[in-house]
Amino acid sequence: MSVVIKYKLSDVAKDLNVQNKELIDFLYQTLGESKKHTSPLTEAELNHVFEHYTQKNSEASLDAYLASAPAPKVAEKDILKKADGTVVAAGPAKRKERIRPAKPEKENKPAPEKREVVTVTVDTRITDVNLDKFNEKYTELASTKNVENRRKPTPAGNKQKFSGRNNRRQQPFQKKRETEAERLQRIQLEKARKAQLKVSIPDEITVGELASRLKVNVAQVIKKLMGLGIMAAISEVVDFDTASLVAEELGAKVEHEVHVTIEERLFEVDEDKDEDLEERPPVVVVMGHVDHGKTSILDAIRKTRVTAGEAGGITQHIGAYQVTMNGKPITFLDTPGHEAFTSMRARGANLTDIAVLVVAADDGIMPQTVESINHAKAANTTIIVAINKMDKPTANPNHVMEQLTQYELVPEEWGGDTICVPVSALTGQGIEDLLESINLVAEVKELKANPHRRAKGAVIEARLDKGQGPVATILVQKGTLHQGDVVIAGTSVGRVRVMRDDQGAILKEAGPSMPVEITGLTEVPAAGDLFDAVEDEKLARELADRRAAEQKEQQFSAYKKVTLDNLFSQIAEGERKELAIIVKADVQGSAEAVKQSLEKISNDEVRVRVIHAGVGAINKSDVMLANAGNAIIIGFNVRPDPVAKEEAAQAEVELRMYRVIYDAINDVTDAMKGMLAPKFREVELGRAEVRSVFKISSAGTIAGCYVLEGKVTRAAKIRLVRDGIVITEDEIDSLRRFKDDVKEVAQGYECGIGLDKFSDIKEGDIFEAFIMEEYRD
Ligand SMILES: Nc1nc2c(ncn2[C@@H]2O[C@H](COP(=O)(O)OP(=O)(O)OP(=O)(O)O)[C@@H](O)[C@H]2O)c(=O)[nH]1
């Protein structure tokens, strides 16, 4: 930003004792600036001019100067004498006068040009002219003439430097000079402040806020933005890049203001680099219908490690364990059923890589098998089918495989990609095959994690031990957990005191996919809570406190679970594009029928997706699945069991019971449409022709009409059409037959119609009567 100093060119010329024209030419030639004698010169121009003339003068040499200008010398000498009261050596004084300020003459007004020269030098120096440069020049001059310099040395040496303060002698101009000095000083200060001004700008900032942070006028910011091709009003938001461009243009130093959450400060949020990733064991969950042998298979698998010669010992139940197959460890979540699985998924922790679906070979696929399939699919987990109880004579694995195909699980041997392994938990037959298959799938999945970072994972289960305090089994998902690490799990913080594996062995560290039991937490975390090893315990406690407060708050303000009542607001707010439904019915046929009918009612705004359709009472597992997938449950001719009812109430999962399919379909359809913005369409009622127009003082303009077709009702709107052009649309103010107000007038009858606002009715106008009708698709 250039600072304009209000020195007219003519004044400067006078000061420098040159012709206006000379200065004008000089500026034009050197700077390309066309100036008039009245034009004010900017600070830069003044500097330029001053430098030029100073150099010119110095080149002339003092001797020559003194010798060649006796007349002014006398005058200046006089001035000096009078102002100082002392006689100052002529030579240096002469030189000083050219560059030194203030030799005002109280009684004898000095020659104007002399005064002005001084004034200019003072002012120029006070602005940001590089004083050193001029002092240097003066030093050179002074040193060459030092011998002749007979004046008393000044305190700064025997040369006088420009100081900006040696202007005391120019009394008549004192005031003006001071004002100018102050002004220039202020400008200088402002400049200095601007140069130093540091602004911190967030990712987004309003124009007004930016201006206030830059300590400038909003108009200036808007102008700069316009320069960048951005039209933005005071309240509009600009991004960091734009704002920083503006700020820099206005001379400010920009800092990026970043809001860092506690989580960001606490957790390592950066993505792992590919080169840091290392192979990790797969995490496997065993699922299936009740009594198909989940527990037996988990036990059978656990036994393999004893037979495989691994360190045996007393196996303690820690909710997860590892076995090694062909040198490769596999982690099993020892939680039959999908409880942990779903509760974790509801919290966003997808722990499992592979689901072993246990199907009894003699029983085939049962309702909970289907649930399990749906759970696994919803979690994007690869399914391996263990066809169990192969030792039984009634085992029919082919039948199981056939059934599986109905659920898009086509066995490998039939050309699909689902591995089916016949096993017997009882005899141990096929268990190793199962483990090998798991390794195979794991290999294909290329499961990797970075062990070289702070540990991150999830709580599998937790309990309060009388002796040890809170004990939690956690699964490390990435990083390595060390004894002594500070961890935060949900609202619980603590230092890992003792860390054990599933066989009770004390560990110092645990890497990815390793399940361990830890003590040292301050409170018992919930299964499914995510845990993070952190560096800053204090910050972790702060986060835990905040989480606890948030949890409380959430309990009070109902969590926005989808219900048929709020479905629409959620759709309208763009929060919901899909309505997930779980269907439970009395018989498979109805379940299928309800499922298909529901899926058909998807519309543009929302897709209905039945994530699970099964037979039997609504159970806890349905509620958990609904909770994890934010679904509603529709029961057809079935009831929820008491546990499910309680769980649903707690988790705020909506349960809807129907006895007629049609009602269920209708409710869902209504809920989906109910919140749509109402749509209107026009319904034509009839047309009337204006045959005469009356002006009645009490009623205004009345059109005497004849109803050509349809009818005209009192509530109708009227579109007035004249020669095929719509003149206006209005409402009916009065509708009369003879003297009576009527509700409607049918085709072939005459009536008088007064419009609400429009009165410029003409004979021959056509009144089209219509109503607006709300409708739904
Ligand atoms: N013959 C035979 N019986 C088995 C086999 N596996 C399990 N069983 C039996 O089937 C019954 C149920 O086995 P569990 O392992 O408890 O089945 P589960 O799926 O864990 O059952 P829940 O935990 O109740 O859901 C037990 O009586 C087991 O002995 C097998 O391979 N062959």
Short mmCIF file of C-alpha atoms in Angstrom, two decimals, residues 8-374:
data_model
loop_
_atom_site.label_atom_id
_atom_site.label_comp_id
_atom_site.label_asym_id
_atom_site.label_seq_id
_atom_site.Cartn_x
_atom_site.Cartn_y
_atom_site.Cartn_z
CA LYS A 8 2.59 19.10 -4.51
CA LEU A 9 5.10 18.82 -7.26
CA SER A 10 5.35 22.59 -7.43
CA ASP A 11 6.27 22.75 -3.73
CA VAL A 12 8.92 20.13 -4.15
CA ALA A 13 10.30 21.95 -7.17
CA LYS A 14 10.42 25.09 -5.13
CA ASP A 15 12.16 23.30 -2.32
CA LEU A 16 14.71 21.88 -4.63
CA ASN A 17 15.02 25.17 -6.38
CA VAL A 18 14.24 23.71 -9.73
CA GLN A 19 11.64 24.45 -12.34
CA ASN A 20 8.33 22.62 -12.19
CA LYS A 21 8.92 21.48 -15.71
CA GLU A 22 12.29 20.02 -14.88
CA LEU A 23 10.76 17.96 -12.15
CA ILE A 24 7.83 16.92 -14.31
CA ASP A 25 10.23 15.82 -17.03
CA PHE A 26 12.45 14.06 -14.56
CA LEU A 27 9.56 12.07 -13.13
CA TYR A 28 8.28 11.28 -16.55
CA GLN A 29 11.63 10.12 -17.83
CA THR A 30 12.67 8.13 -14.82
CA LEU A 31 9.40 6.79 -13.49
CA GLY A 32 7.14 7.20 -16.49
CA GLU A 33 4.77 9.23 -14.32
CA SER A 34 2.93 12.09 -15.95
CA LYS A 35 2.52 14.75 -13.34
CA LYS A 36 1.17 18.23 -13.23
CA HIS A 37 2.57 20.93 -11.06
CA THR A 38 -0.42 20.49 -8.75
CA SER A 39 -0.03 16.72 -8.53
CA PRO A 40 0.88 15.45 -5.10
CA LEU A 41 3.97 13.25 -5.03
CA THR A 42 3.93 9.92 -3.30
CA GLU A 43 6.44 8.98 -0.75
CA ALA A 44 8.28 6.79 -3.24
CA GLU A 45 8.37 9.57 -5.76
CA LEU A 46 9.64 11.99 -3.17
CA ASN A 47 12.37 9.59 -2.22
CA HIS A 48 13.27 9.17 -5.82
CA VAL A 49 13.40 12.89 -6.45
CA PHE A 50 15.25 13.58 -3.30
CA GLU A 51 17.83 10.93 -3.95
CA HIS A 52 18.40 12.20 -7.42
CA TYR A 53 18.93 15.77 -6.34
CA THR A 54 21.04 14.81 -3.38
CA GLN A 55 23.33 12.86 -5.62
CA LYS A 56 23.42 15.66 -8.12
CA ASN A 57 24.43 18.03 -5.40
CA SER A 58 27.02 15.78 -3.91
CA GLU A 59 28.60 15.27 -7.26
CA ALA A 60 28.95 18.99 -7.60
CA SER A 61 31.19 18.93 -4.54
CA LEU A 62 30.99 21.28 -1.67
CA ASP A 63 33.89 23.43 -2.72
CA ALA A 64 32.39 24.09 -6.04
CA TYR A 65 29.09 24.64 -4.46
CA LEU A 66 30.35 27.04 -1.88
CA ALA A 67 32.47 28.87 -4.38
CA SER A 68 29.79 29.12 -6.93
CA ALA A 69 26.97 30.37 -4.77
CA PRO A 70 28.10 33.25 -2.68
CA ALA A 71 24.78 34.97 -2.45
CA PRO A 72 22.74 32.19 -0.97
CA LYS A 73 25.67 31.39 1.25
CA VAL A 74 25.37 34.72 2.92
CA ALA A 75 21.69 34.37 3.33
CA GLU A 76 22.01 30.92 4.80
CA LYS A 77 24.81 31.99 7.04
CA ASP A 78 22.64 34.71 8.34
CA ILE A 79 19.85 32.35 8.97
CA LEU A 80 22.07 30.04 10.84
CA LYS A 81 23.52 32.76 12.91
CA LYS A 82 20.17 34.07 13.82
CA ALA A 83 18.60 30.84 14.60
CA ASP A 84 21.46 29.39 16.61
CA GLY A 85 22.92 32.45 18.01
CA THR A 86 26.25 30.99 17.03
CA VAL A 87 28.22 31.26 13.93
CA VAL A 88 28.50 28.05 12.13
CA ALA A 89 31.18 27.40 9.58
CA ALA A 90 29.91 28.32 6.24
CA GLY A 91 30.91 25.23 4.30
CA PRO A 92 29.37 22.52 6.34
CA ALA A 93 26.49 24.73 7.21
CA LYS A 94 25.82 25.21 3.58
CA ARG A 95 25.86 21.49 3.06
CA LYS A 96 23.76 20.93 6.06
CA GLU A 97 21.23 23.35 4.88
CA ARG A 98 20.64 21.38 1.80
CA ILE A 99 19.82 18.37 3.75
CA ARG A 100 19.26 19.53 7.24
CA PRO A 101 15.96 20.74 8.44
CA ALA A 102 14.95 23.91 10.05
CA LYS A 103 16.63 27.16 9.80
CA PRO A 104 13.57 29.21 10.38
CA GLU A 105 13.93 32.84 10.89
CA LYS A 106 11.64 34.50 13.32
CA GLU A 107 12.16 38.11 12.45
CA ASN A 108 13.62 37.87 9.01
CA LYS A 109 11.63 35.46 7.02
CA PRO A 110 14.12 33.45 5.09
CA ALA A 111 13.94 33.09 1.40
CA PRO A 112 11.09 30.73 0.74
CA GLU A 113 13.11 28.29 -1.31
CA LYS A 114 15.60 27.78 1.50
CA ARG A 115 12.89 27.05 4.00
CA GLU A 116 11.12 24.70 1.73
CA VAL A 117 14.20 22.71 1.01
CA VAL A 118 14.56 22.09 4.67
CA THR A 119 10.96 21.14 5.07
CA VAL A 120 11.18 18.53 2.40
CA THR A 121 14.26 16.93 3.85
CA VAL A 122 12.72 16.67 7.26
CA ASP A 123 9.55 15.14 6.07
CA THR A 124 11.25 12.77 3.77
CA ARG A 125 13.40 11.49 6.52
CA ILE A 126 10.55 10.99 8.86
CA THR A 127 8.86 8.64 6.46
CA ASP A 128 10.50 5.41 5.66
CA VAL A 129 13.28 6.80 3.56
CA ASN A 130 16.36 4.78 4.11
CA LEU A 131 18.06 7.25 6.40
CA ASP A 132 21.26 5.31 6.60
CA LYS A 133 21.72 5.71 2.92
CA PHE A 134 21.55 9.45 3.22
CA ASN A 135 23.67 9.52 6.28
CA GLU A 136 26.24 7.52 4.41
CA LYS A 137 26.28 9.99 1.63
CA TYR A 138 26.62 12.77 4.07
CA THR A 139 29.41 10.99 5.85
CA GLU A 140 31.29 10.75 2.61
CA LEU A 141 30.78 14.38 1.90
CA ALA A 142 31.65 15.40 5.41
CA SER A 143 34.81 13.38 5.52
CA THR A 144 36.08 14.86 2.29
CA LYS A 145 35.47 18.31 3.62
CA ASN A 146 36.41 17.62 7.18
CA VAL A 147 39.51 19.78 7.06
CA GLU A 148 37.51 22.78 6.15
CA ASN A 149 34.88 21.96 8.61
CA ARG A 150 35.57 24.43 11.32
CA ARG A 151 32.36 24.20 13.14
CA LYS A 152 32.23 22.58 16.51
CA PRO A 153 31.74 18.89 16.36
CA THR A 154 28.24 17.81 17.11
CA PRO A 155 27.70 15.22 19.81
CA ALA A 156 27.35 12.63 17.10
CA GLY A 157 30.75 13.48 15.76
CA ASN A 158 31.87 16.27 13.58
CA LYS A 159 29.31 15.53 11.00
CA GLN A 160 25.69 16.06 11.41
CA LYS A 161 23.42 13.29 10.50
CA PHE A 162 19.83 13.48 9.60
CA SER A 163 18.02 12.83 12.74
CA GLY A 164 14.64 14.13 12.08
CA ARG A 165 14.83 16.17 15.20
CA ASN A 166 17.18 18.93 14.20
CA ASN A 167 14.44 21.09 12.95
CA ARG A 168 13.92 23.25 15.95
CA ARG A 169 15.05 26.33 14.22
CA GLN A 170 12.39 26.50 11.63
CA GLN A 171 9.93 28.27 13.87
CA PRO A 172 7.36 29.58 11.41
CA PHE A 173 6.87 26.11 10.01
CA GLN A 174 7.15 24.30 13.26
CA LYS A 175 3.46 23.64 13.48
CA LYS A 176 3.01 22.50 9.99
CA ARG A 177 6.08 20.34 10.14
CA GLU A 178 4.96 18.72 13.31
CA THR A 179 1.60 17.96 11.91
CA GLU A 180 3.15 16.46 8.89
CA ALA A 181 5.63 14.65 11.04
CA GLU A 182 2.91 13.23 13.17
CA ARG A 183 0.93 12.18 10.23
CA LEU A 184 3.85 10.51 8.60
CA GLN A 185 4.79 8.90 11.83
CA ARG A 186 1.33 7.57 12.14
CA ILE A 187 1.48 6.19 8.64
CA GLN A 188 4.79 4.67 9.40
CA LEU A 189 3.45 3.14 12.54
CA GLU A 190 0.50 1.81 10.69
CA LYS A 191 2.76 0.35 8.10
CA ALA A 192 4.90 -1.21 10.71
CA ARG A 193 1.89 -2.64 12.43
CA LYS A 194 0.54 -4.01 9.20
CA ALA A 195 3.85 -5.53 8.33
CA GLN A 196 3.91 -7.29 11.64
CA LEU A 197 0.25 -8.13 11.78
CA LYS A 198 -0.19 -11.84 12.09
CA VAL A 199 -3.60 -13.20 11.46
CA SER A 200 -4.75 -16.66 12.16
CA ILE A 201 -7.31 -17.80 9.69
CA PRO A 202 -9.41 -20.91 10.11
CA ASP A 203 -10.44 -23.21 7.27
CA GLU A 204 -13.42 -21.00 6.69
CA ILE A 205 -14.01 -17.41 7.68
CA THR A 206 -16.63 -14.77 6.96
CA VAL A 207 -15.54 -11.70 5.07
CA GLY A 208 -16.50 -9.53 8.03
CA GLU A 209 -14.48 -11.57 10.47
CA LEU A 210 -11.51 -11.57 8.12
CA ALA A 211 -11.63 -7.78 7.88
CA SER A 212 -11.79 -7.44 11.62
CA ARG A 213 -8.87 -9.82 12.12
CA LEU A 214 -6.91 -7.89 9.51
CA LYS A 215 -7.91 -4.65 11.23
CA VAL A 216 -9.06 -3.19 7.95
CA ASN A 217 -12.27 -1.97 6.50
CA VAL A 218 -14.60 -4.67 5.14
CA ALA A 219 -14.71 -2.79 1.87
CA GLN A 220 -10.98 -3.29 1.48
CA VAL A 221 -11.37 -7.02 1.90
CA ILE A 222 -14.30 -7.14 -0.50
CA LYS A 223 -12.28 -5.17 -3.01
CA LYS A 224 -9.37 -7.57 -2.73
CA LEU A 225 -11.73 -10.49 -3.12
CA MET A 226 -13.15 -8.91 -6.22
CA GLY A 227 -9.63 -8.66 -7.49
CA LEU A 228 -9.47 -12.41 -7.08
CA GLY A 229 -12.69 -12.75 -8.99
CA ILE A 230 -14.73 -13.50 -5.92
CA MET A 231 -17.89 -11.60 -5.19
CA ALA A 232 -18.56 -12.05 -1.53
CA ALA A 233 -20.70 -10.10 0.88
CA ILE A 234 -19.72 -9.34 4.46
CA SER A 235 -21.49 -12.38 5.87
CA GLU A 236 -20.29 -14.79 3.25
CA VAL A 237 -17.71 -17.38 4.02
CA VAL A 238 -14.44 -17.73 2.15
CA ASP A 239 -12.04 -20.59 2.46
CA PHE A 240 -8.60 -20.46 4.00
CA ASP A 241 -6.73 -20.17 0.72
CA THR A 242 -8.77 -17.23 -0.48
CA ALA A 243 -8.67 -15.53 2.89
CA SER A 244 -4.93 -15.94 3.14
CA LEU A 245 -4.40 -14.47 -0.32
CA VAL A 246 -6.38 -11.43 0.72
CA ALA A 247 -4.55 -11.21 4.03
CA GLU A 248 -1.19 -11.42 2.35
CA GLU A 249 -2.15 -8.76 -0.12
CA LEU A 250 -3.06 -6.56 2.76
CA GLY A 251 0.37 -7.14 4.18
CA ALA A 252 -0.48 -9.55 6.97
CA LYS A 253 1.32 -12.69 7.93
CA VAL A 254 -1.00 -15.66 7.81
CA GLU A 255 -1.22 -18.49 10.24
CA HIS A 256 -3.53 -21.40 9.69
CA GLU A 257 -5.89 -21.70 12.59
CA VAL A 258 -6.60 -25.34 13.09
CA HIS A 259 -9.08 -26.63 15.58
CA VAL A 260 -7.72 -29.76 17.07
CA THR A 261 -10.03 -32.06 18.94
CA ILE A 262 -8.89 -33.93 22.01
CA GLU A 263 -9.10 -37.11 19.97
CA GLU A 264 -6.81 -35.67 17.35
CA ARG A 265 -4.33 -34.59 19.95
CA LEU A 266 -4.56 -37.86 21.75
CA PHE A 267 -4.74 -40.47 19.04
CA GLU A 268 -2.45 -41.15 16.18
CA VAL A 269 -4.78 -40.32 13.36
CA ASP A 270 -2.46 -40.62 10.40
CA GLU A 271 -2.92 -43.47 8.02
CA ASP A 272 -0.41 -46.29 8.11
CA LYS A 273 2.07 -46.33 5.30
CA ASP A 274 2.12 -49.43 3.13
CA GLU A 275 5.70 -50.21 4.07
CA ASP A 276 4.77 -50.29 7.76
CA LEU A 277 2.05 -52.86 7.29
CA GLU A 278 2.78 -56.40 8.34
CA GLU A 279 0.79 -59.56 8.05
CA ARG A 280 -1.54 -60.18 10.97
CA PRO A 281 -3.55 -63.21 12.07
CA PRO A 282 -7.20 -63.39 11.03
CA VAL A 283 -9.88 -62.72 13.64
CA VAL A 284 -12.59 -65.34 13.46
CA VAL A 285 -16.03 -65.60 15.00
CA VAL A 286 -18.12 -68.78 15.16
CA MET A 287 -21.83 -68.41 14.52
CA GLY A 288 -24.83 -70.65 13.91
CA HIS A 289 -28.14 -71.99 15.06
CA VAL A 290 -28.59 -73.09 18.63
CA ASP A 291 -27.24 -76.53 19.36
CA HIS A 292 -25.57 -76.89 16.00
CA GLY A 293 -22.27 -77.13 17.85
CA LYS A 294 -20.61 -73.67 18.09
CA THR A 295 -19.24 -74.24 21.56
CA SER A 296 -18.17 -77.75 20.66
CA ILE A 297 -16.30 -76.52 17.62
CA LEU A 298 -14.57 -73.74 19.58
CA ASP A 299 -13.55 -76.34 22.13
CA ALA A 300 -12.38 -78.72 19.44
CA ILE A 301 -10.29 -75.99 17.90
CA ARG A 302 -8.78 -75.09 21.25
CA LYS A 303 -7.83 -78.67 21.77
CA THR A 304 -5.86 -78.73 18.54
CA ARG A 305 -3.18 -76.60 20.02
CA VAL A 306 -2.57 -79.15 22.72
CA THR A 307 -2.30 -81.89 20.17
CA ALA A 308 -0.23 -79.61 17.98
CA GLY A 309 2.27 -79.53 20.81
CA GLU A 310 1.76 -75.96 21.83
CA ALA A 311 2.22 -74.89 25.37
CA GLY A 312 -0.81 -76.39 26.96
CA GLY A 313 -1.66 -75.58 30.51
CA ILE A 314 -4.83 -74.41 32.05
CA THR A 315 -6.82 -72.58 29.52
CA GLN A 316 -8.62 -69.69 31.04
CA HIS A 317 -11.60 -68.16 29.46
CA ILE A 318 -10.75 -64.70 28.34
CA GLY A 319 -13.30 -64.34 25.56
CA ALA A 320 -10.82 -64.91 22.79
CA TYR A 321 -7.93 -67.19 22.07
CA GLN A 322 -5.34 -67.94 19.48
CA VAL A 323 -4.39 -71.24 17.90
CA THR A 324 -1.60 -71.86 15.49
CA MET A 325 -2.11 -73.81 12.32
CA ASN A 326 0.92 -74.56 10.15
CA GLY A 327 2.86 -71.91 12.01
CA LYS A 328 0.22 -69.29 11.49
CA PRO A 329 -1.82 -68.00 14.41
CA ILE A 330 -5.55 -67.58 14.14
CA THR A 331 -7.54 -65.53 16.64
CA PHE A 332 -10.94 -66.84 17.66
CA LEU A 333 -13.46 -64.69 19.44
CA ASP A 334 -14.69 -67.16 21.99
CA THR A 335 -18.17 -65.74 22.08
CA PRO A 336 -20.60 -68.14 20.51
CA GLY A 337 -23.49 -66.38 18.95
CA HIS A 338 -23.31 -62.96 17.55
CA GLU A 339 -23.72 -60.90 20.66
CA ALA A 340 -20.27 -59.45 20.79
CA PHE A 341 -20.19 -59.35 17.07
CA THR A 342 -23.27 -57.19 16.74
CA SER A 343 -22.71 -55.03 19.77
CA MET A 344 -19.30 -54.20 18.44
CA ARG A 345 -20.60 -53.46 15.04
CA ALA A 346 -23.19 -51.17 16.57
CA ARG A 347 -20.25 -49.23 18.00
CA GLY A 348 -18.50 -49.19 14.69
CA ALA A 349 -15.84 -51.74 15.49
CA ASN A 350 -15.61 -54.32 12.81
CA LEU A 351 -13.43 -56.82 14.53
CA THR A 352 -13.91 -59.97 12.58
CA ASP A 353 -12.42 -60.95 9.30
CA ILE A 354 -13.98 -64.37 8.94
CA ALA A 355 -17.18 -65.92 10.25
CA VAL A 356 -17.38 -69.67 10.66
CA LEU A 357 -21.00 -70.57 10.12
CA VAL A 358 -21.79 -73.77 11.93
CA VAL A 359 -24.58 -75.81 10.38
CA ALA A 360 -25.48 -79.19 11.76
CA ALA A 361 -25.38 -81.65 8.90
CA ASP A 362 -28.44 -83.45 10.16
CA ASP A 363 -30.50 -80.37 10.79
CA GLY A 364 -29.66 -78.09 7.93
CA ILE A 365 -30.27 -74.37 7.81
CA MET A 366 -32.44 -73.08 10.62
CA PRO A 367 -33.74 -69.59 11.46
CA GLN A 368 -30.67 -68.57 13.44
CA THR A 369 -28.45 -69.82 10.65
CA VAL A 370 -30.16 -67.31 8.41
CA GLU A 371 -29.72 -64.60 11.01
CA SER A 372 -26.07 -65.41 11.24
CA ILE A 373 -25.70 -65.24 7.49
CA ASN A 374 -27.35 -61.84 7.48
#
